[in-house]
CSV table of C-alpha atoms in Angstrom, one decimal:
chain,number,residue,atom,x,y,z
E,1,MET,CA,45.7,-61.0,1.4
E,2,ALA,CA,43.9,-57.7,2.2
E,3,THR,CA,39.8,-58.3,1.1
E,4,GLU,CA,38.3,-55.3,-0.8
E,5,LEU,CA,35.9,-53.1,1.2
E,6,SER,CA,32.9,-52.0,-0.5
E,7,LEU,CA,30.0,-49.3,0.6
E,8,VAL,CA,27.3,-51.4,-0.9
E,9,PRO,CA,25.4,-53.7,1.0
E,10,PRO,CA,25.7,-57.7,-0.5
E,11,ALA,CA,22.4,-59.8,-1.9
E,12,PRO,CA,20.3,-60.7,0.8
E,13,PRO,CA,20.7,-64.6,1.0
E,14,GLU,CA,17.9,-66.4,-0.3
E,15,GLY,CA,15.0,-67.6,1.1
E,16,LEU,CA,15.2,-65.4,4.4
E,17,ASP,CA,12.6,-63.5,2.9
E,18,THR,CA,14.5,-60.5,2.7
E,19,ALA,CA,15.1,-57.6,0.8
E,20,LEU,CA,17.1,-54.7,-0.1
E,21,PHE,CA,15.5,-51.5,1.5
E,22,VAL,CA,14.2,-49.1,-1.3
E,23,HIS,CA,14.2,-44.9,0.2
E,24,ASP,CA,11.0,-44.1,-0.9
E,25,GLN,CA,11.5,-39.9,-1.4
E,26,ARG,CA,7.8,-39.2,-1.1
E,27,ALA,CA,7.7,-39.1,2.4
E,28,SER,CA,10.5,-36.3,2.1
E,29,ARG,CA,8.8,-34.2,-0.4
E,30,SER,CA,5.3,-34.7,1.1
E,31,ASP,CA,7.5,-33.2,4.4
E,32,LEU,CA,8.4,-30.4,2.4
E,33,ARG,CA,5.9,-29.1,0.4
E,34,ARG,CA,4.2,-28.9,4.4
E,35,GLN,CA,7.1,-27.0,5.6
E,36,ILE,CA,7.2,-24.7,1.7
E,37,ALA,CA,3.8,-24.2,2.6
E,38,ALA,CA,3.7,-23.0,6.2
E,39,MET,CA,6.5,-20.5,4.8
E,40,GLU,CA,4.7,-19.3,1.8
E,41,LEU,CA,1.7,-18.1,5.1
E,42,GLU,CA,4.3,-16.7,7.2
E,43,LEU,CA,5.8,-14.8,3.9
E,44,GLY,CA,1.7,-13.2,3.2
E,45,HIS,CA,1.2,-12.4,7.1
E,46,LEU,CA,4.9,-10.8,6.1
E,47,PHE,CA,3.5,-9.2,3.6
E,48,SER,CA,0.3,-7.6,4.9
E,49,SER,CA,2.3,-6.5,8.0
E,50,ALA,CA,4.4,-4.8,5.4
E,51,PHE,CA,2.2,-2.7,3.7
E,52,PRO,CA,2.0,0.6,3.3
E,53,ARG,CA,5.8,0.2,3.6
E,54,LEU,CA,7.5,0.1,-0.2
E,55,GLY,CA,11.3,-1.3,-0.5
E,56,PHE,CA,10.6,-4.7,-0.1
E,57,ASP,CA,11.3,-7.8,-2.6
E,58,PHE,CA,9.0,-10.3,-1.6
E,59,GLY,CA,9.9,-12.5,-4.9
E,60,VAL,CA,11.3,-16.0,-4.4
E,61,ALA,CA,12.6,-18.2,-7.6
E,62,GLY,CA,11.2,-20.6,-9.4
E,63,MET,CA,11.8,-23.5,-11.1
E,64,SER,CA,10.8,-23.8,-15.2
E,65,GLY,CA,7.5,-26.1,-13.9
E,66,PRO,CA,4.6,-26.9,-13.4
E,67,ARG,CA,5.7,-30.4,-13.1
E,68,VAL,CA,7.0,-32.7,-9.6
E,69,LEU,CA,9.6,-31.5,-8.7
E,70,THR,CA,12.4,-33.1,-6.3
E,71,VAL,CA,13.7,-33.5,-2.8
E,72,ASP,CA,16.9,-30.9,-4.4
E,73,GLU,CA,14.4,-28.3,-5.6
E,74,LEU,CA,11.7,-28.6,-3.2
E,75,GLU,CA,14.4,-28.5,-0.6
E,76,ARG,CA,15.9,-25.1,-2.7
E,77,VAL,CA,12.6,-23.9,-2.5
E,78,ARG,CA,12.3,-24.7,1.1
E,79,ASP,CA,15.7,-22.5,1.8
E,80,SER,CA,14.8,-19.7,-0.9
E,81,LEU,CA,11.7,-18.9,0.8
E,82,ALA,CA,13.9,-19.3,4.1
E,83,ALA,CA,16.1,-16.9,3.8
E,84,LYS,CA,13.6,-14.2,1.7
E,85,ILE,CA,11.9,-14.5,5.1
E,86,ARG,CA,15.1,-13.7,7.4
E,87,GLU,CA,15.5,-11.1,5.0
E,88,VAL,CA,12.0,-9.4,4.9
E,89,LYS,CA,12.3,-9.4,8.5
E,90,GLY,CA,15.2,-7.9,9.1
E,91,HIS,CA,14.2,-5.0,6.8
E,92,LEU,CA,11.3,-4.6,8.1
E,93,GLN,CA,13.0,-4.6,11.8
E,94,GLU,CA,14.8,-1.7,10.9
E,95,HIS,CA,11.3,-0.1,9.5
E,96,LEU,CA,10.2,-0.7,12.7
E,97,HIS,CA,13.1,0.9,14.4
E,98,ILE,CA,13.2,3.6,12.4
E,99,GLU,CA,9.1,4.6,12.9
E,100,GLU,CA,10.0,4.4,16.7
E,101,GLY,CA,11.8,6.9,16.2
E,102,LYS,CA,9.6,9.0,14.2
E,103,ARG,CA,7.0,8.8,16.4
E,104,ALA,CA,8.9,9.8,19.2
E,105,LEU,CA,10.2,13.0,17.1
E,106,ILE,CA,6.3,13.8,16.6
E,107,GLY,CA,6.0,13.8,20.2
E,108,GLU,CA,8.8,16.1,20.8
E,109,MET,CA,7.4,18.2,17.7
E,110,MET,CA,3.9,18.7,19.8
E,111,ALA,CA,5.6,19.5,23.5
E,112,ASP,CA,8.4,22.0,21.7
E,113,PRO,CA,7.3,23.1,18.0
E,114,THR,CA,10.3,25.5,18.5
E,115,ALA,CA,13.2,23.4,19.2
E,116,TYR,CA,12.5,22.0,15.9
E,117,LYS,CA,11.6,24.8,13.2
E,118,TRP,CA,10.4,23.5,9.9
E,119,VAL,CA,10.5,19.5,10.9
E,120,ARG,CA,7.7,17.6,9.0
E,121,VAL,CA,7.2,13.8,9.4
E,122,ALA,CA,4.6,12.1,7.1
E,123,ASN,CA,2.8,9.7,8.0
E,124,LYS,CA,4.9,7.1,6.0
E,125,ASP,CA,7.5,7.4,7.9
E,126,ILE,CA,5.7,6.2,10.8
E,127,GLY,CA,4.6,3.1,8.4
E,128,GLU,CA,1.0,4.0,8.3
E,129,PRO,CA,-1.3,4.9,5.6
E,130,GLY,CA,-2.5,8.6,4.1
E,131,CYS,CA,-1.0,11.1,3.2
E,132,LYS,CA,-0.9,12.9,6.9
E,133,HIS,CA,2.1,14.8,8.1
E,134,TRP,CA,3.2,17.2,11.1
E,135,HIS,CA,4.6,19.8,10.6
E,136,SER,CA,6.3,22.3,12.4
E,137,ARG,CA,5.6,26.0,11.1
E,138,PRO,CA,5.7,29.4,12.1
E,139,ARG,CA,2.1,31.3,12.7
E,140,TRP,CA,1.5,33.9,11.1
E,141,GLY,CA,4.4,32.9,9.2
E,142,PRO,CA,7.4,35.9,8.8
E,143,ILE,CA,5.9,37.7,12.5
E,144,GLY,CA,5.4,33.9,14.0
E,145,MET,CA,9.3,33.4,12.1
E,146,LEU,CA,10.2,36.9,14.3
E,147,LEU,CA,8.6,36.3,17.2
E,148,GLY,CA,9.1,32.6,18.0
E,149,TRP,CA,5.9,31.2,17.7
E,150,TRP,CA,5.8,28.0,16.4
E,151,ARG,CA,3.3,25.6,16.3
E,152,VAL,CA,2.7,22.1,15.1
E,153,LYS,CA,0.3,21.5,12.0
E,154,ILE,CA,-1.8,18.8,11.1
E,155,SER,CA,-2.5,18.4,7.5
E,156,SER,CA,-6.0,17.3,7.0
E,157,GLY,CA,-5.0,14.5,4.4
E,158,CYS,CA,-4.5,13.6,1.0
E,159,PRO,CA,-6.1,16.3,-1.7
E,160,LEU,CA,-9.2,14.8,-3.1
E,161,ALA,CA,-8.9,13.6,-6.5
E,162,GLU,CA,-9.7,15.7,-9.3
E,163,GLY,CA,-10.6,15.5,-13.2
E,164,LEU,CA,-13.8,15.4,-14.8
E,165,ARG,CA,-16.8,12.6,-13.6
E,166,PRO,CA,-17.3,9.2,-14.9
E,167,PRO,CA,-20.2,8.6,-17.2
E,168,ASP,CA,-22.9,7.3,-15.3
E,169,ALA,CA,-23.9,4.2,-17.1
E,170,HIS,CA,-28.0,4.4,-16.5
E,171,GLN,CA,-28.4,7.8,-17.8
E,172,THR,CA,-29.9,7.6,-21.6
E,173,PRO,CA,-29.9,10.4,-23.3
E,174,GLU,CA,-33.2,10.9,-22.6
E,175,THR,CA,-32.7,11.8,-19.2
E,176,LYS,CA,-29.6,12.8,-19.4
E,177,ALA,CA,-29.5,16.8,-17.8
E,178,PRO,CA,-28.5,19.4,-20.3
E,179,SER,CA,-25.5,20.2,-20.1
E,180,PRO,CA,-24.6,24.3,-18.6
E,181,ASP,CA,-23.7,26.7,-21.4
E,182,TYR,CA,-21.4,28.9,-19.5
E,183,ARG,CA,-21.9,31.5,-22.2
E,184,ARG,CA,-25.1,32.6,-21.6
K,1,MET,CA,-40.8,-20.2,-6.2
K,2,THR,CA,-39.9,-20.4,-10.4
K,3,GLU,CA,-38.8,-23.7,-10.9
K,4,LEU,CA,-35.3,-24.0,-13.3
K,5,PRO,CA,-35.2,-25.7,-16.3
K,6,GLU,CA,-33.7,-28.7,-16.6
K,7,GLU,CA,-31.4,-27.6,-18.3
K,8,TRP,CA,-30.2,-24.9,-16.1
K,9,GLU,CA,-28.7,-27.6,-13.5
K,10,VAL,CA,-24.8,-27.8,-13.7
K,11,ALA,CA,-23.3,-31.0,-13.3
K,12,PRO,CA,-19.7,-30.5,-13.1
K,13,GLU,CA,-18.0,-34.0,-13.9
K,14,THR,CA,-14.5,-34.4,-12.3
K,15,GLY,CA,-12.0,-35.4,-14.8
K,16,TRP,CA,-9.4,-38.6,-14.2
K,17,ILE,CA,-5.8,-37.5,-13.0
K,18,GLU,CA,-2.9,-39.7,-13.3
K,19,PRO,CA,-2.4,-41.8,-10.2
K,20,THR,CA,1.4,-40.1,-9.9
K,21,LEU,CA,-0.2,-36.8,-9.5
K,22,ALA,CA,-2.6,-38.1,-7.5
K,23,GLU,CA,-0.2,-39.7,-5.3
K,24,GLU,CA,2.1,-36.6,-5.4
K,25,PHE,CA,-0.1,-33.8,-4.5
K,26,PRO,CA,-3.5,-35.2,-2.8
K,27,GLY,CA,-6.2,-32.8,-3.2
K,28,LEU,CA,-5.3,-32.3,-7.3
K,29,THR,CA,-8.9,-31.9,-9.2
K,30,ILE,CA,-9.6,-30.9,-12.3
K,31,ALA,CA,-13.9,-30.2,-12.8
K,32,THR,CA,-15.8,-29.3,-16.2
K,33,SER,CA,-19.1,-28.9,-18.1
K,34,THR,CA,-19.3,-28.1,-21.5
K,35,ILE,CA,-22.7,-25.7,-22.7
K,36,GLU,CA,-23.9,-24.2,-26.1
K,37,SER,CA,-22.7,-20.6,-25.5
K,38,GLN,CA,-22.6,-16.7,-27.0
K,39,ILE,CA,-19.5,-16.4,-27.8
K,40,GLY,CA,-19.3,-12.4,-28.7
K,41,LYS,CA,-19.1,-9.4,-26.6
K,42,SER,CA,-20.1,-9.6,-23.1
K,43,SER,CA,-24.5,-9.2,-22.6
K,44,PRO,CA,-24.8,-5.3,-21.0
K,45,GLU,CA,-26.1,-7.5,-17.6
K,46,LEU,CA,-22.7,-9.1,-17.9
K,47,ARG,CA,-20.4,-6.2,-17.8
K,48,GLU,CA,-22.9,-4.6,-15.2
K,49,ARG,CA,-22.0,-7.5,-13.0
K,50,LEU,CA,-18.1,-7.2,-14.0
K,51,ARG,CA,-18.5,-3.3,-12.9
K,52,SER,CA,-20.2,-4.1,-9.9
K,53,LEU,CA,-17.8,-7.0,-8.7
K,54,SER,CA,-14.9,-4.2,-9.9
K,55,ASP,CA,-16.3,-1.7,-7.6
K,56,SER,CA,-16.3,-4.0,-4.0
K,57,PHE,CA,-13.2,-5.2,-5.0
K,58,THR,CA,-11.0,-2.9,-2.8
K,59,GLY,CA,-7.3,-2.1,-2.4
K,60,ALA,CA,-7.7,-3.4,1.0
K,61,LYS,CA,-9.1,-7.0,0.0
K,62,ALA,CA,-6.1,-7.2,-2.0
K,63,ILE,CA,-3.6,-6.8,0.0
K,64,ALA,CA,-4.7,-9.2,2.4
K,65,MET,CA,-6.0,-12.0,0.0
K,66,ARG,CA,-2.1,-14.0,0.4
K,67,GLU,CA,-3.9,-15.1,3.5
K,68,LYS,CA,-7.0,-16.1,2.4
K,69,PRO,CA,-6.6,-19.9,2.8
K,70,ILE,CA,-7.9,-20.3,-1.3
K,71,PRO,CA,-5.4,-17.5,-3.5
K,72,TRP,CA,-3.2,-18.5,-0.6
K,73,ALA,CA,-4.0,-22.6,-1.3
K,74,TYR,CA,-3.3,-21.6,-5.0
K,75,ARG,CA,0.8,-20.2,-4.0
K,76,VAL,CA,1.4,-22.7,-1.8
K,77,PHE,CA,0.5,-25.5,-5.1
K,78,TYR,CA,2.5,-22.8,-7.5
K,79,ARG,CA,5.7,-23.4,-5.2
K,80,HIS,CA,5.6,-27.0,-5.2
K,81,ILE,CA,5.5,-27.6,-9.0
K,82,GLY,CA,8.2,-25.1,-9.3
K,83,LEU,CA,6.0,-21.6,-10.1
K,84,ASP,CA,6.7,-18.4,-8.8
K,85,PRO,CA,3.4,-16.8,-7.8
K,86,ASP,CA,4.8,-13.6,-8.1
K,87,THR,CA,6.0,-13.7,-11.8
K,88,ILE,CA,3.4,-16.1,-13.4
K,89,ARG,CA,0.7,-15.2,-11.0
K,90,THR,CA,-2.4,-17.0,-10.1
K,91,PRO,CA,-5.5,-16.4,-11.7
K,92,ILE,CA,-7.0,-14.5,-9.1
K,93,GLU,CA,-4.0,-12.6,-8.0
K,94,GLN,CA,-3.6,-11.5,-11.4
K,95,LEU,CA,-7.1,-10.6,-12.2
K,96,VAL,CA,-6.7,-8.5,-8.9
K,97,PHE,CA,-3.6,-7.0,-10.3
K,98,GLU,CA,-5.1,-5.6,-13.3
K,99,ARG,CA,-8.2,-4.6,-11.3
K,100,ILE,CA,-6.1,-2.3,-9.1
K,101,HIS,CA,-3.5,-1.2,-12.0
K,102,ASP,CA,-6.3,-0.3,-14.4
K,103,GLY,CA,-8.8,0.4,-11.8
K,104,GLY,CA,-11.4,-2.3,-13.1
K,105,PHE,CA,-11.7,-5.6,-14.5
K,106,ALA,CA,-12.0,-5.3,-17.8
K,107,THR,CA,-14.2,-7.0,-20.6
K,108,GLN,CA,-12.7,-9.8,-22.4
K,109,GLY,CA,-15.7,-10.7,-24.3
K,110,ARG,CA,-18.7,-13.4,-23.0
K,111,VAL,CA,-16.6,-16.3,-22.1
K,112,GLY,CA,-13.8,-14.5,-20.7
K,113,ASP,CA,-16.0,-12.1,-18.3
K,114,ALA,CA,-17.7,-15.7,-17.3
K,115,LEU,CA,-14.4,-16.7,-15.9
K,116,THR,CA,-13.4,-12.9,-14.4
K,117,ILE,CA,-16.3,-13.3,-12.6
K,118,ALA,CA,-16.3,-16.7,-11.6
K,119,THR,CA,-12.3,-16.3,-10.2
K,120,VAL,CA,-13.2,-13.4,-8.0
K,121,GLU,CA,-16.3,-14.5,-6.5
K,122,SER,CA,-14.6,-17.9,-6.0
K,123,GLY,CA,-11.0,-17.7,-5.9
K,124,VAL,CA,-10.9,-20.6,-7.7
K,125,ALA,CA,-8.8,-20.9,-11.2
K,126,THR,CA,-11.3,-21.3,-14.0
K,127,SER,CA,-10.1,-21.5,-17.9
K,128,ALA,CA,-12.3,-22.3,-21.4
K,129,PHE,CA,-12.0,-24.2,-23.9
K,130,ASN,CA,-13.1,-24.8,-27.2
K,131,ALA,CA,-15.0,-28.2,-26.5
K,132,ASP,CA,-15.4,-28.8,-30.5
K,133,ILE,CA,-12.1,-30.0,-30.2
K,134,VAL,CA,-11.8,-32.2,-27.3
K,135,THR,CA,-12.5,-35.5,-27.4
K,136,GLY,CA,-13.4,-37.4,-24.8
K,137,SER,CA,-12.9,-36.7,-20.4
K,138,VAL,CA,-10.2,-34.3,-19.8
K,139,GLY,CA,-7.7,-35.0,-17.2
K,140,LEU,CA,-4.5,-33.7,-15.6
K,141,ARG,CA,-1.2,-35.7,-16.5
K,142,LEU,CA,2.8,-35.5,-17.1
K,143,SER,CA,3.5,-35.2,-20.4
K,144,ASP,CA,5.4,-37.1,-22.2
K,145,GLU,CA,9.1,-37.3,-23.7
K,146,GLY,CA,8.6,-34.9,-27.3
K,147,GLU,CA,4.9,-34.5,-26.7
K,148,GLY,CA,4.0,-30.7,-27.9
K,149,MET,CA,0.8,-28.8,-28.7
K,150,THR,CA,-1.0,-27.1,-31.3
K,151,GLY,CA,0.4,-23.8,-31.8
K,152,ARG,CA,3.7,-24.3,-29.9
K,153,THR,CA,6.8,-24.9,-31.6
K,154,ALA,CA,9.2,-27.1,-29.4
K,155,SER,CA,7.8,-29.6,-28.3
K,156,LEU,CA,6.9,-29.4,-23.8
K,157,PRO,CA,9.8,-29.9,-21.6
K,158,ALA,CA,8.4,-34.3,-20.6
K,159,GLY,CA,7.3,-34.3,-17.1
K,160,THR,CA,5.2,-31.0,-17.7
K,161,ILE,CA,2.0,-31.4,-16.2
K,162,VAL,CA,-0.6,-30.5,-18.6
K,163,ILE,CA,-4.4,-30.6,-18.8
K,164,ALA,CA,-5.3,-33.5,-22.2
K,165,ASP,CA,-8.3,-34.7,-22.8
K,166,GLU,CA,-8.0,-38.7,-24.4
K,167,GLN,CA,-6.5,-37.9,-27.3
K,168,ARG,CA,-3.5,-34.9,-26.7
K,169,VAL,CA,-1.9,-32.0,-24.2
K,170,ILE,CA,-5.1,-29.3,-25.3
K,171,GLY,CA,-3.4,-26.8,-22.3
K,172,VAL,CA,-0.5,-26.8,-19.8
K,173,LEU,CA,-1.8,-26.1,-16.3
K,174,PHE,CA,-1.7,-22.6,-15.3
K,175,GLY,CA,-0.2,-22.0,-18.3
K,176,ASP,CA,-1.1,-21.4,-22.5
K,177,THR,CA,-3.9,-23.0,-24.1
K,178,ALA,CA,-3.5,-25.2,-27.2
K,179,GLU,CA,-3.9,-22.7,-30.5
K,180,ASP,CA,-7.2,-24.7,-31.8
K,181,CYS,CA,-8.7,-24.7,-28.4
K,182,VAL,CA,-8.4,-21.8,-27.1
K,183,VAL,CA,-12.5,-19.7,-27.5
K,184,PRO,CA,-12.5,-17.3,-30.2
K,185,PHE,CA,-13.9,-14.3,-27.4
K,186,ARG,CA,-13.8,-11.5,-30.1
K,187,ARG,CA,-15.8,-13.7,-32.5
K,188,LYS,CA,-19.4,-13.2,-32.7
K,189,GLY,CA,-22.0,-16.8,-33.0
K,190,THR,CA,-22.1,-19.0,-31.0
K,191,GLY,CA,-19.7,-22.1,-30.2
K,192,ARG,CA,-19.6,-25.2,-27.2
K,193,VAL,CA,-17.4,-23.9,-24.7
K,194,MET,CA,-15.9,-26.4,-22.2
K,195,VAL,CA,-15.4,-24.4,-18.5
K,196,ALA,CA,-12.5,-26.2,-16.8
K,197,ALA,CA,-11.8,-25.2,-12.7
K,198,ILE,CA,-8.8,-27.2,-11.3
K,199,GLY,CA,-8.6,-27.5,-7.5
K,200,VAL,CA,-5.9,-28.1,-5.3
K,201,ARG,CA,-5.2,-29.1,-1.6
K,202,GLY,CA,-6.6,-26.6,0.3
K,203,VAL,CA,-9.4,-25.4,-1.6
K,204,PRO,CA,-12.6,-27.1,-1.0
K,205,ASP,CA,-15.2,-28.9,-3.9
K,206,ILE,CA,-17.9,-26.9,-3.2
K,207,ALA,CA,-15.6,-23.8,-4.6
K,208,LEU,CA,-14.6,-26.1,-7.2
K,209,GLU,CA,-18.8,-26.9,-7.9
K,210,GLU,CA,-19.1,-22.7,-7.4
K,211,ALA,CA,-16.8,-21.5,-9.6
K,212,VAL,CA,-18.2,-23.9,-11.9
K,213,TRP,CA,-21.5,-23.1,-11.6
K,214,VAL,CA,-21.1,-19.2,-11.6
K,215,ALA,CA,-19.5,-19.3,-15.4
K,216,MET,CA,-21.9,-21.2,-16.7
K,217,SER,CA,-24.9,-19.2,-15.1
K,218,ALA,CA,-22.5,-16.1,-16.8
K,219,LEU,CA,-23.0,-17.7,-20.0
K,220,ARG,CA,-26.3,-18.2,-20.1
K,221,ALA,CA,-27.1,-14.8,-19.1
């Protein structure tokens, strides 16, 4: 007669001071939390590196907390973070490749502006903050166009902020300077 | 040097942590301190302090903040407890977001401003509760099956990490505060305010003490 095979281990015999092994998942959770911490830091580095480039998504969905997550849930958080890091790195790599090309283009424009008529490269195209741009334009407008005098003009930066000045917090009605009367 | 009055000394009381939570999250702490304070509008000095804090906080600092140890520690803890720090922002990141978005830290009454100053200066998560409602010592625990919170129609999901006194839940960790424990920021007069600072692994105890001290000194101002 064939005996039925079972994957469940039998209870240990009495008197041998043995016990069934109970798996404690706390160590696994602790290990996963450590991995999540390292990945969060890496994502933070990528966040800083990506600035001022736009179009990056750093979001990783939560698990409807606050509560103690199970091993499965922590694994899902870790895997989502790993996938996000891969995605952001890939995206950043693409940006860097394009920016490298734009930097080379600036060099070529500076060397031969006539070959790059009206081409304009902005700071954001090379992954830099600010409003500076390089623009291949004719010297003296239409005259330069007709005579083929081209040059790369570099802008001086961002326009100054405009609008009314904010009120001075320390100014009292007595110390306030009289407003100029433009009707005089 | 002028001696500080005795009542000036702020001794934050360390709250209790349920053993399950303490084992799962070593470093999770709560420090509280209670004060009788004005709870209406901010004083001009406090508003000025908020303004100068706004001026000293630049965009570059905001970008690099995720890599700083204390804000990073909170982000990590949010991930560990199932919160997405980009959706439900950590207290310091929420304030920085508002600073960048609105051009300054907006005044939210004396208590709100004291918490803003404490959080921005120390990076620690702080919150305030109506101390007249709180019973006994305060700590962190997991909610029970069917347990509710004042001002919330549905009961809390079992196992939610909550801030509780000896009788009931007074707030969800990094979430809503029980309706009757909210300090009325806009009301005039005085009231007893309990300031709580939540620490997680990676946040030094001294930062927690500093947060409570800064909030208390701002409430006295």
